[in-house]
Short mmCIF file of C-alpha atoms in Angstrom, two decimals:
data_model
loop_
_atom_site.label_atom_id
_atom_site.label_comp_id
_atom_site.label_asym_id
_atom_site.label_seq_id
_atom_site.Cartn_x
_atom_site.Cartn_y
_atom_site.Cartn_z
CA MET O 1 -11.40 6.48 -22.80
CA LYS O 2 -8.43 8.66 -21.87
CA SER O 3 -4.98 7.26 -22.42
CA PRO O 4 -3.12 6.25 -19.24
CA ILE O 5 -0.75 8.92 -17.97
CA VAL O 6 1.85 6.24 -17.14
CA ALA O 7 2.20 3.21 -19.39
CA LEU O 8 4.91 0.54 -19.19
CA LYS O 9 5.13 -2.51 -21.42
CA GLY O 10 7.60 -5.35 -21.13
CA VAL O 11 9.99 -3.30 -19.00
CA GLN O 12 13.17 -5.09 -17.93
CA LYS O 13 16.04 -3.76 -15.85
CA TYR O 14 19.39 -5.47 -15.44
CA TYR O 15 22.33 -4.52 -13.23
CA GLY O 16 24.93 -6.80 -14.74
CA ASP O 17 23.62 -10.31 -14.06
CA TYR O 18 21.04 -9.11 -11.56
CA HIS O 19 17.51 -8.96 -13.00
CA ALA O 20 15.87 -6.13 -11.01
CA LEU O 21 12.67 -5.64 -13.05
CA ARG O 22 11.09 -8.56 -14.88
CA ASP O 23 8.64 -7.93 -17.71
CA ILE O 24 6.73 -5.09 -16.05
CA SER O 25 3.56 -4.07 -17.91
CA LEU O 26 1.42 -1.52 -16.12
CA GLU O 27 -0.96 1.37 -16.80
CA ILE O 28 -1.77 4.17 -14.34
CA ALA O 29 -4.72 6.46 -14.98
CA GLU O 30 -4.69 10.24 -14.76
CA GLY O 31 -5.73 11.46 -11.32
CA GLU O 32 -5.17 8.06 -9.72
CA PHE O 33 -3.50 7.42 -6.36
CA PHE O 34 -1.45 4.35 -7.23
CA SER O 35 0.86 2.43 -4.89
CA LEU O 36 3.76 0.07 -5.54
CA LEU O 37 3.80 -2.30 -2.58
CA GLY O 38 6.20 -5.05 -1.69
CA PRO O 39 8.99 -6.20 0.63
CA SER O 40 12.48 -4.70 0.58
CA GLY O 41 14.39 -5.59 -2.58
CA CYS O 42 11.32 -6.40 -4.69
CA GLY O 43 12.08 -3.68 -7.28
CA LYS O 44 9.43 -1.09 -6.38
CA THR O 45 11.89 1.81 -5.89
CA THR O 46 13.78 0.82 -9.04
CA LEU O 47 10.50 0.99 -10.95
CA LEU O 48 9.68 4.40 -9.47
CA ARG O 49 13.12 5.72 -10.36
CA ALA O 50 12.72 4.37 -13.90
CA ILE O 51 9.48 6.36 -14.26
CA ALA O 52 11.28 9.44 -12.90
CA GLY O 53 14.22 8.99 -15.28
CA PHE O 54 16.87 8.34 -12.62
CA GLU O 55 17.22 4.78 -13.91
CA SER O 56 17.22 3.69 -17.54
CA VAL O 57 15.27 0.62 -18.62
CA SER O 58 17.16 -2.22 -20.26
CA GLU O 59 14.21 -3.34 -22.42
CA GLY O 60 10.59 -2.39 -23.00
CA THR O 61 8.68 0.86 -23.43
CA LEU O 62 7.82 3.64 -20.98
CA HIS O 63 5.32 6.37 -21.87
CA LEU O 64 4.39 9.39 -19.78
CA ASP O 65 1.37 11.44 -20.83
CA GLY O 66 1.40 9.69 -24.21
CA ARG O 67 5.09 10.37 -24.89
CA ASP O 68 7.90 7.83 -25.15
CA VAL O 69 10.39 9.01 -22.51
CA ARG O 70 13.20 6.52 -22.97
CA GLY O 71 16.40 8.55 -22.90
CA VAL O 72 14.59 11.68 -21.67
CA PRO O 73 16.31 13.12 -18.55
CA PRO O 74 14.36 13.60 -15.31
CA ASN O 75 14.08 17.39 -15.67
CA ARG O 76 12.42 16.95 -19.06
CA ARG O 77 9.73 14.54 -17.83
CA PRO O 78 6.30 15.64 -16.54
CA THR O 79 7.15 14.23 -13.10
CA ASN O 80 8.53 15.34 -9.79
CA MET O 81 9.74 13.20 -6.94
CA VAL O 82 9.55 13.36 -3.14
CA PHE O 83 12.43 11.36 -1.71
CA GLN O 84 12.46 9.31 1.46
CA SER O 85 14.99 11.72 3.01
CA TYR O 86 12.97 14.80 1.85
CA ALA O 87 16.26 16.41 0.61
CA ILE O 88 15.51 19.71 2.38
CA PHE O 89 18.25 22.37 2.16
CA PRO O 90 18.95 23.18 5.85
CA HIS O 91 20.62 26.56 5.12
CA LEU O 92 17.56 27.89 3.27
CA SER O 93 14.28 29.14 4.69
CA VAL O 94 11.05 27.23 4.18
CA ALA O 95 9.99 29.64 1.40
CA GLU O 96 13.38 29.37 -0.31
CA ASN O 97 13.17 25.57 -0.22
CA VAL O 98 9.66 25.54 -1.68
CA GLY O 99 10.51 28.07 -4.39
CA PHE O 100 13.84 26.48 -5.30
CA GLY O 101 12.55 24.97 -8.52
CA LEU O 102 11.20 28.34 -9.71
CA ARG O 103 14.57 30.07 -9.70
CA ARG O 104 15.14 29.53 -13.42
CA ARG O 105 11.62 30.48 -14.45
CA GLY O 106 12.28 33.63 -16.44
CA ASP O 107 8.57 34.09 -17.17
CA LEU O 108 7.82 34.79 -13.49
CA ASN O 109 8.77 37.92 -11.56
CA ALA O 110 9.55 37.93 -7.83
CA THR O 111 5.97 38.82 -6.88
CA ALA O 112 4.52 35.95 -8.90
CA LYS O 113 7.03 33.51 -7.41
CA ARG O 114 6.18 34.61 -3.87
CA ALA O 115 2.48 34.13 -4.60
CA LEU O 116 3.10 30.59 -5.89
CA VAL O 117 5.19 29.76 -2.82
CA GLU O 118 2.47 31.07 -0.49
CA ASP O 119 -0.18 29.07 -2.33
CA ALA O 120 1.93 25.90 -2.13
CA LEU O 121 2.54 26.36 1.60
CA ASP O 122 -1.14 26.97 2.22
CA MET O 123 -1.97 23.81 0.24
CA VAL O 124 0.11 21.65 2.60
CA GLY O 125 -1.00 23.39 5.78
CA LEU O 126 2.12 25.52 6.34
CA ASP O 127 0.64 28.97 5.80
CA GLY O 128 2.85 31.51 7.60
CA TYR O 129 5.88 29.21 7.80
CA GLY O 130 7.76 30.74 4.85
CA GLY O 131 10.25 32.72 6.92
CA ARG O 132 11.20 29.89 9.24
CA ALA O 133 14.54 28.10 9.10
CA ALA O 134 14.19 24.71 7.45
CA HIS O 135 16.58 23.02 9.88
CA ALA O 136 14.27 23.89 12.80
CA LEU O 137 11.25 22.03 11.42
CA SER O 138 9.81 18.77 12.74
CA GLY O 139 9.79 15.62 10.60
CA GLY O 140 6.17 16.11 9.61
CA GLN O 141 6.77 19.75 8.68
CA ARG O 142 9.79 18.81 6.55
CA GLN O 143 7.67 16.26 4.74
CA ARG O 144 5.10 18.98 3.98
CA VAL O 145 7.85 21.29 2.70
CA ALA O 146 9.09 18.55 0.37
CA LEU O 147 5.55 18.05 -0.93
CA ALA O 148 5.05 21.80 -1.48
CA ARG O 149 8.37 22.06 -3.33
CA ALA O 150 7.35 19.19 -5.64
CA LEU O 151 3.78 20.41 -6.23
CA ILE O 152 4.72 24.03 -6.97
CA LEU O 153 6.12 22.89 -10.34
CA LYS O 154 2.72 21.38 -11.22
CA PRO O 155 3.94 17.96 -12.38
CA ARG O 156 1.55 15.65 -14.19
CA VAL O 157 2.75 12.77 -11.99
CA LEU O 158 4.08 13.05 -8.43
CA LEU O 159 6.35 10.18 -7.39
CA LEU O 160 6.72 9.43 -3.68
CA ASP O 161 9.47 7.14 -2.39
CA GLU O 162 8.33 6.01 1.08
CA PRO O 163 7.82 9.65 2.20
CA LEU O 164 6.30 8.70 5.58
CA SER O 165 8.78 6.05 6.70
CA ALA O 166 10.75 8.38 9.01
CA LEU O 167 7.67 9.51 10.97
CA ASP O 168 6.38 8.06 14.23
CA LYS O 169 3.16 6.03 14.20
CA LYS O 170 0.75 8.79 15.22
CA LEU O 171 2.18 11.39 12.85
CA ARG O 172 2.37 8.82 10.07
CA GLU O 173 -1.34 8.07 10.40
CA THR O 174 -2.14 11.80 10.35
CA MET O 175 0.00 12.36 7.26
CA GLN O 176 -1.59 9.41 5.45
CA ALA O 177 -4.96 11.16 5.69
CA GLU O 178 -3.41 14.52 4.76
CA LEU O 179 -1.63 13.12 1.73
CA ARG O 180 -4.82 11.47 0.47
CA ARG O 181 -6.76 14.71 1.00
CA LEU O 182 -4.06 16.67 -0.82
CA GLN O 183 -4.08 14.30 -3.79
CA ARG O 184 -7.83 14.63 -4.18
CA HIS O 185 -7.54 18.42 -3.91
CA VAL O 186 -4.86 18.87 -6.57
CA GLY O 187 -6.08 16.04 -8.84
CA ILE O 188 -2.52 15.03 -9.79
CA THR O 189 -1.56 11.40 -10.31
CA PHE O 190 0.35 10.16 -7.26
CA VAL O 191 2.55 7.06 -7.43
CA LEU O 192 3.62 5.91 -3.98
CA VAL O 193 6.27 3.36 -3.05
CA THR O 194 5.70 1.68 0.31
CA HIS O 195 6.35 -1.59 2.12
CA ASP O 196 3.53 -0.85 4.57
CA GLN O 197 0.43 -2.85 3.59
CA GLU O 198 -1.92 -0.82 5.79
CA GLU O 199 -0.64 2.43 4.33
CA ALA O 200 -1.24 1.22 0.78
CA LEU O 201 -4.75 -0.02 1.59
CA ILE O 202 -5.72 3.25 3.28
CA MET O 203 -4.41 5.65 0.66
CA SER O 204 -4.64 3.98 -2.74
CA ASP O 205 -7.16 3.72 -5.56
CA ARG O 206 -5.17 0.74 -6.87
CA ILE O 207 -2.13 -1.19 -5.71
CA ALA O 208 0.51 -3.21 -7.54
CA VAL O 209 2.01 -5.92 -5.30
CA MET O 210 5.57 -6.80 -6.29
CA PHE O 211 7.87 -9.70 -5.49
CA GLU O 212 11.37 -10.30 -6.91
CA GLY O 213 11.03 -7.74 -9.68
CA ARG O 214 7.61 -8.93 -10.87
CA ILE O 215 4.09 -7.63 -10.41
CA ALA O 216 2.05 -10.35 -8.70
CA GLN O 217 -1.31 -8.55 -8.71
CA VAL O 218 -2.82 -5.15 -9.51
CA ALA O 219 -6.17 -4.39 -7.89
CA GLY O 220 -8.12 -1.98 -5.72
CA PRO O 221 -7.68 -2.28 -1.94
CA GLN O 222 -10.87 -4.28 -1.33
CA ALA O 223 -10.28 -6.74 -4.16
CA LEU O 224 -6.66 -7.19 -3.12
CA TYR O 225 -7.61 -7.90 0.48
CA ARG O 226 -10.65 -10.08 -0.16
CA ARG O 227 -9.53 -11.90 -3.30
CA PRO O 228 -5.72 -12.14 -3.41
CA ALA O 229 -4.44 -13.65 -6.64
CA ASP O 230 -2.24 -16.24 -4.93
CA ARG O 231 -1.05 -17.42 -1.56
CA ARG O 232 1.98 -15.15 -1.52
CA VAL O 233 -0.13 -12.03 -2.00
CA ALA O 234 -2.57 -13.33 0.63
CA GLU O 235 0.26 -13.76 3.15
CA PHE O 236 1.68 -10.31 2.44
CA ILE O 237 -1.57 -8.32 2.61
CA GLY O 238 -2.84 -8.17 6.17
CA MET O 239 -3.29 -11.27 8.33
CA MET O 240 -4.59 -14.56 6.98
CA SER O 241 -4.70 -18.02 8.52
CA PHE O 242 -4.25 -21.08 6.30
CA LEU O 243 -5.86 -24.44 7.00
CA PRO O 244 -5.42 -27.69 5.05
CA ALA O 245 -8.47 -28.64 3.01
CA THR O 246 -9.82 -31.06 0.44
CA ALA O 247 -11.86 -29.87 -2.54
CA SER O 248 -14.45 -31.87 -4.46
CA GLY O 249 -16.26 -29.81 -7.05
CA THR O 250 -17.54 -26.74 -5.24
CA ARG O 251 -17.51 -28.45 -1.83
CA VAL O 252 -14.50 -27.86 0.35
CA GLU O 253 -13.75 -29.66 3.61
CA VAL O 254 -11.52 -27.59 5.89
CA ALA O 255 -9.60 -29.23 8.73
CA GLY O 256 -10.92 -28.15 12.11
CA LEU O 257 -13.94 -26.30 10.72
CA GLY O 258 -16.11 -28.47 8.48
CA THR O 259 -17.48 -28.68 4.95
CA ALA O 260 -19.25 -26.03 2.89
CA GLU O 261 -19.97 -24.91 -0.66
CA VAL O 262 -17.83 -22.17 -2.18
CA ALA O 263 -18.26 -19.94 -5.22
CA PRO O 264 -15.83 -20.19 -8.17
CA ASP O 265 -14.49 -16.67 -7.55
CA GLN O 266 -13.27 -17.79 -4.12
CA ALA O 267 -10.53 -19.85 -5.81
CA PRO O 268 -8.11 -17.49 -7.63
CA GLY O 269 -6.41 -20.38 -9.40
CA GLY O 270 -9.65 -22.18 -10.16
CA LEU O 271 -11.34 -24.98 -8.24
CA ALA O 272 -9.71 -28.37 -8.67
CA ASP O 273 -10.43 -31.62 -6.89
CA GLY O 274 -7.89 -32.73 -4.34
CA ALA O 275 -5.68 -31.24 -1.64
CA ALA O 276 -5.97 -27.51 -1.10
CA GLU O 277 -5.50 -24.77 1.47
CA VAL O 278 -8.14 -22.31 2.67
CA GLY O 279 -7.18 -18.79 3.72
CA ILE O 280 -9.36 -16.96 6.25
CA ARG O 281 -9.06 -13.36 7.51
CA PRO O 282 -9.19 -12.85 11.33
CA GLU O 283 -12.36 -10.74 11.23
CA LEU O 284 -14.24 -13.43 9.31
CA LEU O 285 -14.07 -15.80 12.27
CA THR O 286 -15.70 -15.14 15.63
CA LEU O 287 -15.76 -16.55 19.14
CA VAL O 288 -19.35 -17.46 19.85
CA GLN O 289 -20.66 -16.10 23.15
CA GLY O 290 -23.25 -17.88 25.29
CA GLY O 291 -26.74 -17.73 23.79
CA GLU O 292 -25.54 -16.82 20.29
CA SER O 293 -26.69 -18.90 17.33
CA ARG O 294 -24.44 -19.46 14.31
CA PRO O 295 -25.02 -21.71 11.27
CA HIS O 296 -21.41 -22.95 11.30
CA THR O 297 -19.37 -23.56 14.45
CA ALA O 298 -16.38 -25.63 15.55
CA PRO O 299 -14.82 -26.29 18.97
CA GLY O 300 -11.33 -25.00 19.71
CA THR O 301 -8.91 -23.96 22.45
CA VAL O 302 -7.41 -20.50 22.99
CA ALA O 303 -3.66 -20.94 22.50
CA GLU O 304 -2.60 -17.28 22.72
CA VAL O 305 -4.15 -13.87 23.46
CA HIS O 306 -2.94 -10.49 22.11
CA TYR O 307 -4.75 -7.52 23.69
CA TYR O 308 -4.62 -4.20 21.77
CA GLY O 309 -7.14 -2.15 23.72
CA ASP O 310 -9.89 -1.79 21.14
CA MET O 311 -9.27 -5.28 19.72
CA THR O 312 -8.12 -8.64 20.99
CA TYR O 313 -6.45 -11.14 18.66
CA TYR O 314 -6.76 -14.80 19.61
CA GLU O 315 -4.75 -17.76 18.35
CA VAL O 316 -7.21 -20.67 18.47
CA ALA O 317 -6.14 -24.29 17.99
CA PHE O 318 -8.29 -27.15 16.68
CA ASP O 319 -7.78 -30.83 17.52
CA GLY O 320 -5.80 -32.61 14.83
CA VAL O 321 -4.70 -29.36 13.11
CA ASP O 322 -1.06 -28.33 13.54
CA ARG O 323 -1.60 -24.60 12.94
CA PRO O 324 -3.90 -22.28 14.89
CA VAL O 325 -6.12 -19.65 13.31
CA THR O 326 -6.09 -15.96 14.19
CA ILE O 327 -9.42 -14.41 15.25
CA SER O 328 -9.95 -10.69 15.86
CA MET O 329 -12.68 -9.59 18.27
CA LYS O 330 -13.80 -6.06 19.06
CA ASN O 331 -13.60 -5.34 22.78
CA LEU O 332 -17.19 -4.28 23.39
CA PRO O 333 -18.72 -3.49 26.81
CA GLY O 334 -19.77 -6.72 28.51
CA ARG O 335 -17.66 -8.94 26.21
CA PRO O 336 -15.03 -10.73 28.32
CA VAL O 337 -11.49 -11.30 27.10
CA LEU O 338 -10.78 -15.03 27.07
CA GLU O 339 -7.64 -16.49 28.61
CA ARG O 340 -5.07 -18.96 27.31
CA GLY O 341 -6.20 -22.57 27.62
CA GLN O 342 -9.88 -21.67 27.67
CA ALA O 343 -12.28 -23.68 25.52
CA ALA O 344 -13.91 -21.70 22.71
CA ILE O 345 -16.56 -22.12 20.05
CA VAL O 346 -15.49 -20.65 16.70
CA GLY O 347 -18.12 -19.34 14.32
CA TRP O 348 -17.25 -19.34 10.63
CA ASP O 349 -18.76 -18.29 7.32
CA PRO O 350 -17.60 -20.00 4.09
CA ARG O 351 -18.27 -16.86 2.04
CA GLY O 352 -15.04 -15.43 3.47
CA TRP O 353 -12.83 -18.38 2.49
CA VAL O 354 -10.19 -18.10 -0.22
CA VAL O 355 -9.25 -21.49 -1.70
CA PHE O 356 -5.70 -22.07 -2.92
CA GLY O 357 -4.56 -25.19 -4.72
CA GLN O 358 -1.56 -27.07 -3.35
CA SER O 359 1.67 -25.96 -5.01
#
């Protein structure tokens, strides 16, 4: 097996008394699209900057491409970074911005540098933009320029600090697909910092979820979504409803729904008898229409309706349960949208439950 291109072991970072990174051990494979995901202040940007060399680590080891880089300045590391602000020079043309890092390359003549700039612009979909003024570009175009400027130096690892956060929703979605396509094309390891769960799930091969300077879980998008390691990860990744439950062996009785058998891998902390909570994703519940047959159903009442055009999200309450569950339903032709206060039959499947012990 190839050695990881990024390897951290026991990394700690202190700012005086503040403990920003807490015992971070992590390996990132060559060619991987890896995301650091978490809420503001969790340490993800500090960790990215430590990999880049803009922050020193207080304790632990940090290897890049098999080399110990503690004390090695950023310009001597096999990395390049795309900042949240893009850091585009407004007084330079697009081509001058992209080729800025080549200025000290004495082994390249002007013709070779121009060819590299043109190739980089073509790679990010800006062919023919070289002569334009950088200050006249749109937000999406500036982001592409920043990517081209970073990629032209052929780093082994490209570090991205929330590069899409300044874009509007439509453009952000477009650039998510473009960035993933670009990463596959160039084959470089990308490490992305984001607080957007959907963005991380869409773009990443693997994701590290961070809270308060610690890594809570590292997994692929599907495993992270379907089998979160604990309740905090479950709450942070997508939507999940939590219902009180009681476990006895592999049988779990869930308030408002009923009793069913679960598999051991549905309980990240292990199955233990007694009080528990069951987490359920909105798409794993359904509102049963007339004439449908389901093996497991429970009566409820629609407490709230959120219509999104293609989807409707319902908050459905059960008698004797103080918290409603969220149910997502595709708005198909002939399927009516229910109203608040309407009685509903909820279909459920225990294979989608995640069982958490009471803390």
